[in-house]
Amino acid sequence: MCSIFDGKEDHLGLSSGFEIPGIIAKLILRENLDGNVAMIKAGFTDNPRVGNNEGMLGILTKGKITRQDQIEQAIANALIYILFKK
């Protein structure tokens, strides 16, 4: 999610959502783990800072879609109203 303030109003943009593997969801919900720790415990990565790098989506898509892609998408979507307002 991104919020851009144009001096008068906030404009929000979202990136795409995705379903995370059940084992990761269970670890997050049942053991109160954050996504990084759950990814490690489930065997998807050994990087304790996955959220600061390719992100969960980058690992799950084998680099085809990354966290950076999601950030850019959210920013672009927040800019839509600013760029095209009448």
XYZ file of C-alpha atoms in Angstrom:
86
model
C 0.000 0.000 0.000
C 1.165 3.511 -0.819
C -0.215 6.891 0.199
C 0.781 10.070 -1.639
C -0.202 13.454 -0.226
C -0.585 16.161 -2.895
C -0.774 19.026 -0.423
C -4.540 18.742 -0.054
C -5.527 15.081 -0.178
C -4.087 11.623 0.318
C -4.198 9.278 -2.655
C -3.915 5.547 -2.041
C -2.497 2.845 -4.257
C -2.413 -0.894 -3.735
C -0.350 -3.612 -5.323
C -1.664 -7.019 -6.254
C -2.545 -9.500 -3.546
C -1.627 -13.162 -3.567
C -2.365 -16.319 -1.641
C 0.501 -17.503 0.517
C 1.158 -21.221 0.984
C -0.913 -22.762 3.766
C 2.100 -23.816 5.815
C 3.329 -20.223 5.972
C -0.121 -18.920 6.907
C -0.405 -21.525 9.662
C 2.991 -20.597 11.099
C 2.102 -16.914 11.068
C -1.294 -17.442 12.684
C -0.657 -20.357 15.050
C 2.869 -19.530 16.169
C 2.582 -15.757 15.825
C 5.634 -15.631 13.550
C 6.385 -12.863 11.115
C 6.623 -13.679 7.421
C 10.431 -13.844 7.382
C 10.621 -16.349 10.220
C 7.724 -18.398 8.838
C 9.428 -18.605 5.422
C 12.618 -19.872 7.082
C 10.821 -22.350 9.354
C 8.827 -23.699 6.375
C 12.050 -24.212 4.406
C 11.443 -21.650 1.659
C 14.564 -19.602 2.446
C 17.400 -19.194 4.908
C 17.506 -15.400 4.513
C 16.348 -13.733 7.761
C 15.748 -10.453 5.887
C 13.740 -11.730 2.928
C 11.310 -8.823 3.320
C 14.170 -6.389 2.749
C 15.226 -8.187 -0.411
C 13.099 -10.017 -2.988
C 10.252 -10.493 -0.551
C 8.012 -13.484 -0.072
C 6.534 -13.006 -3.540
C 9.997 -13.010 -5.111
C 10.742 -16.380 -3.539
C 7.344 -17.878 -4.343
C 7.529 -16.747 -8.007
C 11.228 -17.616 -8.364
C 12.040 -13.967 -9.016
C 9.410 -13.371 -11.687
C 7.555 -10.874 -9.431
C 9.417 -9.196 -6.576
C 8.650 -6.998 -3.631
C 10.108 -4.089 -5.607
C 7.574 -4.774 -8.373
C 4.774 -4.571 -5.813
C 6.109 -1.296 -4.418
C 6.273 0.225 -7.899
C 2.744 -0.975 -8.666
C 1.375 0.604 -5.478
C 3.100 3.919 -6.230
C 1.807 3.942 -9.816
C -1.714 3.226 -8.590
C -1.512 6.029 -6.017
C -0.459 8.435 -8.779
C -3.415 7.640 -11.058
C -5.760 10.245 -9.584
C -3.038 12.900 -9.438
C -1.941 12.357 -13.039
C -5.373 12.095 -14.598
C -7.665 14.281 -12.485
C -9.879 16.630 -14.484
